[in-house]
């Protein structure tokens, strides 16, 4: 644009020797290094996300894992029970798609029943056409082993979504349990497909714990205020 509006024909001077030529060489080297690092970062990112999704699809033998949803339950001795729904799209967190649930129908500490309630509510919202829930997962990942997977499958089938692929990731040995298969799938710990699932599972756990602490704090505060109020009234009565 500058050249086009220049009244005189511009002249580009490229130094061939001396200090200016050395500066030009340094600038060229810095540009080459920056380009190489940028490419390397992009390649690493792709290997940890999009490529890892493709690898996971092949390992699990499923059509797609583009949208993955992971669920986790958090409670202390059955109180203030909550659940988290974390979503990864193309191997990256989609935080606008995260959802939180307060468990409403389960008595005591029963993670299996809590998982069933969570999935049933999530899928019912999809059935009802709720815009925040209509995008269904290609793959559901449950934190746990065979028991947790069985509960999740029960909720999935009962809601009429048995076509959605679902697996569970057992934390101790990082084994993957799949519907209709007795033996778990074991992926090497260095494999990006497993690392992707671990990031998803850990993010669901983090999100659930954070929400649980928030709920617990809100429920704890009114109780403390009530105790303080009772103490004040008792102090007044004693003073009278």
CSV table of C-alpha atoms in Angstrom, one decimal:
chain,number,residue,atom,x,y,z
A,1,UNK,CA,0.0,0.0,0.0
A,2,UNK,CA,2.9,2.4,0.9
A,3,UNK,CA,4.7,1.5,-2.3
A,4,UNK,CA,1.7,2.1,-4.4
A,5,UNK,CA,1.2,5.6,-3.0
A,6,UNK,CA,4.8,6.6,-3.2
A,7,UNK,CA,5.6,9.3,-5.7
A,8,UNK,CA,9.1,8.0,-6.3
A,9,UNK,CA,10.0,4.5,-7.1
A,10,UNK,CA,11.2,2.9,-3.7
A,11,UNK,CA,14.6,1.5,-3.4
A,12,UNK,CA,15.3,-1.5,-1.2
A,13,UNK,CA,18.8,-1.6,0.2
A,14,UNK,CA,20.0,-5.0,1.4
A,15,UNK,CA,23.4,-4.8,3.1
A,16,UNK,CA,25.9,-7.4,2.0
A,17,UNK,CA,28.7,-6.9,4.5
A,18,UNK,CA,29.5,-5.0,7.7
A,19,UNK,CA,27.5,-4.4,10.9
A,20,UNK,CA,24.2,-3.8,9.1
A,21,UNK,CA,24.6,-7.2,7.2
A,22,UNK,CA,25.3,-8.9,10.6
A,23,UNK,CA,22.1,-7.3,12.1
A,24,UNK,CA,20.1,-8.5,9.1
A,25,UNK,CA,21.5,-12.1,9.5
A,26,UNK,CA,20.5,-12.0,13.2
A,27,UNK,CA,17.0,-10.8,12.4
A,28,UNK,CA,16.6,-13.6,9.8
A,29,UNK,CA,17.8,-16.2,12.3
A,30,UNK,CA,15.4,-15.0,14.9
A,31,UNK,CA,12.5,-15.1,12.4
A,32,UNK,CA,13.4,-18.7,11.4
A,33,UNK,CA,13.7,-19.7,15.1
A,34,UNK,CA,10.3,-18.2,15.9
A,35,UNK,CA,8.7,-19.9,13.0
A,36,UNK,CA,10.2,-23.3,14.0
A,37,UNK,CA,9.0,-22.9,17.6
A,38,UNK,CA,5.6,-21.8,16.5
A,39,UNK,CA,5.3,-24.9,14.3
A,40,UNK,CA,6.6,-27.1,17.1
A,41,UNK,CA,4.0,-25.7,19.6
A,42,UNK,CA,1.2,-26.3,17.1
A,43,UNK,CA,2.4,-29.8,16.4
A,44,UNK,CA,2.6,-30.6,20.1
A,45,UNK,CA,-0.9,-29.1,20.7
A,46,UNK,CA,-2.4,-31.2,17.8
A,47,UNK,CA,-0.7,-34.4,19.1
A,48,UNK,CA,-2.3,-33.8,22.5
A,49,UNK,CA,-5.7,-32.9,21.2
A,50,UNK,CA,-7.0,-33.7,17.7
A,51,UNK,CA,-4.5,-36.5,17.1
A,52,UNK,CA,-5.2,-38.0,20.5
A,53,UNK,CA,-8.9,-38.0,19.8
A,54,UNK,CA,-8.3,-39.9,16.5
A,55,UNK,CA,-6.1,-42.4,18.4
A,56,UNK,CA,-8.7,-42.9,21.1
A,57,UNK,CA,-11.4,-43.6,18.5
A,58,UNK,CA,-9.2,-46.3,16.9
A,59,UNK,CA,-8.3,-47.9,20.3
A,60,UNK,CA,-12.0,-48.0,21.5
A,61,UNK,CA,-13.3,-48.9,18.1
A,62,UNK,CA,-15.9,-46.1,18.1
A,63,UNK,CA,-17.0,-43.7,15.3
A,64,UNK,CA,-16.3,-40.5,17.1
A,65,UNK,CA,-14.9,-39.0,20.3
A,66,UNK,CA,-15.0,-35.4,19.1
A,67,UNK,CA,-17.4,-34.3,21.9
A,68,UNK,CA,-16.5,-36.1,25.1
A,69,UNK,CA,-18.4,-35.6,28.4
A,70,UNK,CA,-17.1,-36.8,31.8
A,71,UNK,CA,-19.1,-37.0,35.0
A,72,UNK,CA,-18.0,-37.1,38.6
A,73,UNK,CA,-19.8,-37.2,42.0
A,74,UNK,CA,-18.6,-35.3,45.1
A,75,UNK,CA,-19.8,-35.5,48.7
A,76,UNK,CA,-18.7,-35.9,52.2
A,77,UNK,CA,-20.4,-38.8,54.1
A,78,UNK,CA,-23.4,-38.4,51.9
A,79,UNK,CA,-24.0,-34.7,52.6
A,80,UNK,CA,-24.1,-31.8,50.1
A,81,UNK,CA,-24.0,-34.3,47.1
A,82,UNK,CA,-23.2,-32.7,43.8
A,83,UNK,CA,-22.1,-33.8,40.3
A,84,UNK,CA,-20.1,-32.3,37.5
A,85,UNK,CA,-20.4,-32.5,33.8
A,86,UNK,CA,-17.2,-31.5,31.9
A,87,UNK,CA,-17.0,-31.3,28.1
A,88,UNK,CA,-14.0,-31.6,25.8
A,89,UNK,CA,-14.4,-30.8,22.1
A,90,UNK,CA,-11.6,-31.9,19.7
A,91,UNK,CA,-9.5,-32.7,22.8
A,92,UNK,CA,-9.8,-29.3,24.4
A,93,UNK,CA,-12.0,-28.1,27.3
A,94,UNK,CA,-15.2,-26.4,26.3
A,95,UNK,CA,-16.0,-24.6,29.5
A,96,UNK,CA,-19.2,-22.9,28.3
A,97,UNK,CA,-20.6,-26.5,28.0
A,98,UNK,CA,-19.8,-27.4,31.7
A,99,UNK,CA,-22.8,-28.1,33.9
A,100,UNK,CA,-23.3,-28.6,37.6
A,101,UNK,CA,-25.9,-30.7,39.4
A,102,UNK,CA,-27.2,-30.9,43.0
A,103,UNK,CA,-28.2,-34.4,43.8
A,104,UNK,CA,-31.9,-34.4,44.8
A,105,UNK,CA,-33.3,-37.9,45.1
A,106,UNK,CA,-30.5,-40.0,46.6
A,107,UNK,CA,-30.3,-40.6,50.3
A,108,UNK,CA,-26.9,-41.1,52.0
A,109,UNK,CA,-23.6,-41.7,50.2
A,110,UNK,CA,-24.5,-43.7,47.1
A,111,UNK,CA,-22.4,-42.7,44.1
A,112,UNK,CA,-24.0,-45.2,41.8
A,113,UNK,CA,-27.5,-43.9,42.4
A,114,UNK,CA,-26.1,-40.3,42.2
A,115,UNK,CA,-24.6,-41.0,38.8
A,116,UNK,CA,-27.9,-42.5,37.5
A,117,UNK,CA,-29.8,-39.4,38.6
A,118,UNK,CA,-27.2,-37.1,37.0
A,119,UNK,CA,-27.3,-38.8,33.6
A,120,UNK,CA,-31.1,-39.1,33.7
A,121,UNK,CA,-31.5,-35.4,34.3
A,122,UNK,CA,-28.9,-34.4,31.7
A,123,UNK,CA,-30.5,-36.6,29.0
A,124,UNK,CA,-34.1,-35.6,29.9
A,125,UNK,CA,-33.1,-32.0,29.4
A,126,UNK,CA,-31.9,-33.0,25.9
A,127,UNK,CA,-35.2,-34.8,25.3
A,128,UNK,CA,-37.1,-31.6,26.4
A,129,UNK,CA,-35.2,-29.6,23.8
A,130,UNK,CA,-33.3,-27.4,26.3
A,131,UNK,CA,-30.8,-25.5,24.1
A,132,UNK,CA,-28.1,-25.9,26.8
A,133,UNK,CA,-28.3,-29.7,26.6
A,134,UNK,CA,-29.3,-30.6,23.1
A,135,UNK,CA,-25.7,-31.2,21.9
A,136,UNK,CA,-25.2,-34.9,22.8
A,137,UNK,CA,-21.8,-36.4,23.5
A,138,UNK,CA,-20.1,-38.8,21.1
A,139,UNK,CA,-18.4,-40.5,24.1
A,140,UNK,CA,-19.3,-40.4,27.8
A,141,UNK,CA,-16.5,-41.1,30.2
A,142,UNK,CA,-17.2,-42.1,33.8
A,143,UNK,CA,-14.7,-41.9,36.6
A,144,UNK,CA,-14.6,-45.5,38.1
A,145,UNK,CA,-14.6,-49.1,37.3
A,146,UNK,CA,-17.2,-51.7,36.3
A,147,UNK,CA,-19.8,-50.7,38.9
A,148,UNK,CA,-19.8,-47.1,38.0
A,149,UNK,CA,-20.0,-48.1,34.3
A,150,UNK,CA,-23.0,-50.4,34.9
A,151,UNK,CA,-24.9,-47.6,36.7
A,152,UNK,CA,-24.2,-45.2,33.9
A,153,UNK,CA,-25.3,-47.7,31.2
A,154,UNK,CA,-28.5,-48.3,33.2
A,155,UNK,CA,-29.2,-44.5,33.0
A,156,UNK,CA,-28.3,-44.3,29.4
A,157,UNK,CA,-30.4,-47.2,28.3
A,158,UNK,CA,-33.3,-46.2,30.4
A,159,UNK,CA,-33.4,-42.8,28.8
A,160,UNK,CA,-33.3,-44.2,25.3
A,161,UNK,CA,-29.7,-43.2,24.5
A,162,UNK,CA,-28.0,-46.6,24.3
A,163,UNK,CA,-26.5,-45.5,21.0
A,164,UNK,CA,-24.1,-43.2,22.8
A,165,UNK,CA,-20.7,-44.8,23.4
A,166,UNK,CA,-19.7,-44.9,27.1
A,167,UNK,CA,-16.6,-46.1,29.0
A,168,UNK,CA,-15.2,-45.8,32.5
A,169,UNK,CA,-11.7,-45.0,33.5
A,170,UNK,CA,-10.5,-46.7,36.7
A,171,UNK,CA,-8.0,-44.4,38.5
A,172,UNK,CA,-5.9,-47.1,40.3
A,173,UNK,CA,-4.5,-48.9,37.2
A,174,UNK,CA,-5.9,-46.4,34.6
A,175,UNK,CA,-7.9,-49.3,33.0
A,176,UNK,CA,-10.7,-48.5,30.6
A,177,UNK,CA,-13.9,-50.5,30.9
A,178,UNK,CA,-16.1,-50.8,27.9
A,179,UNK,CA,-19.7,-51.9,27.5
A,180,UNK,CA,-20.0,-55.5,26.5
A,181,UNK,CA,-16.4,-56.4,27.2
A,182,UNK,CA,-15.2,-58.3,30.2
A,183,UNK,CA,-11.5,-57.4,30.2
A,184,UNK,CA,-10.5,-53.8,30.4
A,185,UNK,CA,-8.5,-51.9,27.8
A,186,UNK,CA,-5.0,-50.9,28.9
A,187,UNK,CA,-3.3,-48.0,27.1
A,188,UNK,CA,0.3,-47.3,27.8
A,189,UNK,CA,0.7,-44.4,30.2
A,190,UNK,CA,2.9,-42.5,27.8
A,191,UNK,CA,0.1,-42.6,25.1
A,192,UNK,CA,-1.6,-39.3,24.3
A,193,UNK,CA,-5.0,-41.0,24.0
A,194,UNK,CA,-4.8,-42.0,27.7
A,195,UNK,CA,-3.4,-38.6,28.7
A,196,UNK,CA,-6.4,-37.0,27.0
A,197,UNK,CA,-8.8,-39.2,29.1
A,198,UNK,CA,-6.9,-38.4,32.3
A,199,UNK,CA,-7.1,-34.7,31.6
A,200,UNK,CA,-10.8,-35.0,31.1
A,201,UNK,CA,-11.3,-37.2,34.2
A,202,UNK,CA,-9.2,-34.9,36.4
A,203,UNK,CA,-11.0,-31.8,35.1
A,204,UNK,CA,-14.4,-33.4,36.0
A,205,UNK,CA,-13.0,-34.2,39.5
A,206,UNK,CA,-11.7,-30.7,40.0
A,207,UNK,CA,-15.0,-29.1,38.8
A,208,UNK,CA,-17.0,-31.4,41.1
A,209,UNK,CA,-14.9,-30.6,44.2
A,210,UNK,CA,-15.0,-26.9,43.5
A,211,UNK,CA,-18.8,-26.9,43.3
A,212,UNK,CA,-19.1,-29.2,46.4
A,213,UNK,CA,-17.0,-26.7,48.4
A,214,UNK,CA,-19.2,-23.8,47.2
A,215,UNK,CA,-22.4,-25.7,48.2
A,216,UNK,CA,-21.0,-26.8,51.5
A,217,UNK,CA,-19.9,-23.2,52.3
A,218,UNK,CA,-23.4,-21.8,51.6
A,219,UNK,CA,-25.0,-24.5,53.7
A,220,UNK,CA,-22.5,-24.0,56.5
A,221,UNK,CA,-22.8,-20.2,56.8
A,222,UNK,CA,-26.6,-20.0,57.8
A,223,UNK,CA,-25.9,-22.7,60.5
A,224,UNK,CA,-23.1,-20.6,61.9
A,225,UNK,CA,-25.2,-17.4,61.9
A,226,UNK,CA,-28.0,-19.3,63.7
A,227,UNK,CA,-25.5,-20.5,66.3
A,228,UNK,CA,-24.2,-17.0,66.8
A,229,UNK,CA,-27.7,-15.7,67.1
A,230,UNK,CA,-28.6,-18.3,69.8
A,231,UNK,CA,-25.4,-17.4,71.7
A,232,UNK,CA,-26.3,-13.7,71.7
A,233,UNK,CA,-29.8,-14.4,73.0
A,234,UNK,CA,-28.4,-16.7,75.7
A,235,UNK,CA,-25.9,-14.0,76.7
A,236,UNK,CA,-28.7,-11.4,76.9
A,237,UNK,CA,-30.8,-13.7,79.0
A,238,UNK,CA,-27.9,-14.4,81.4
A,239,UNK,CA,-27.2,-10.7,81.6
A,240,UNK,CA,-30.8,-10.0,82.5
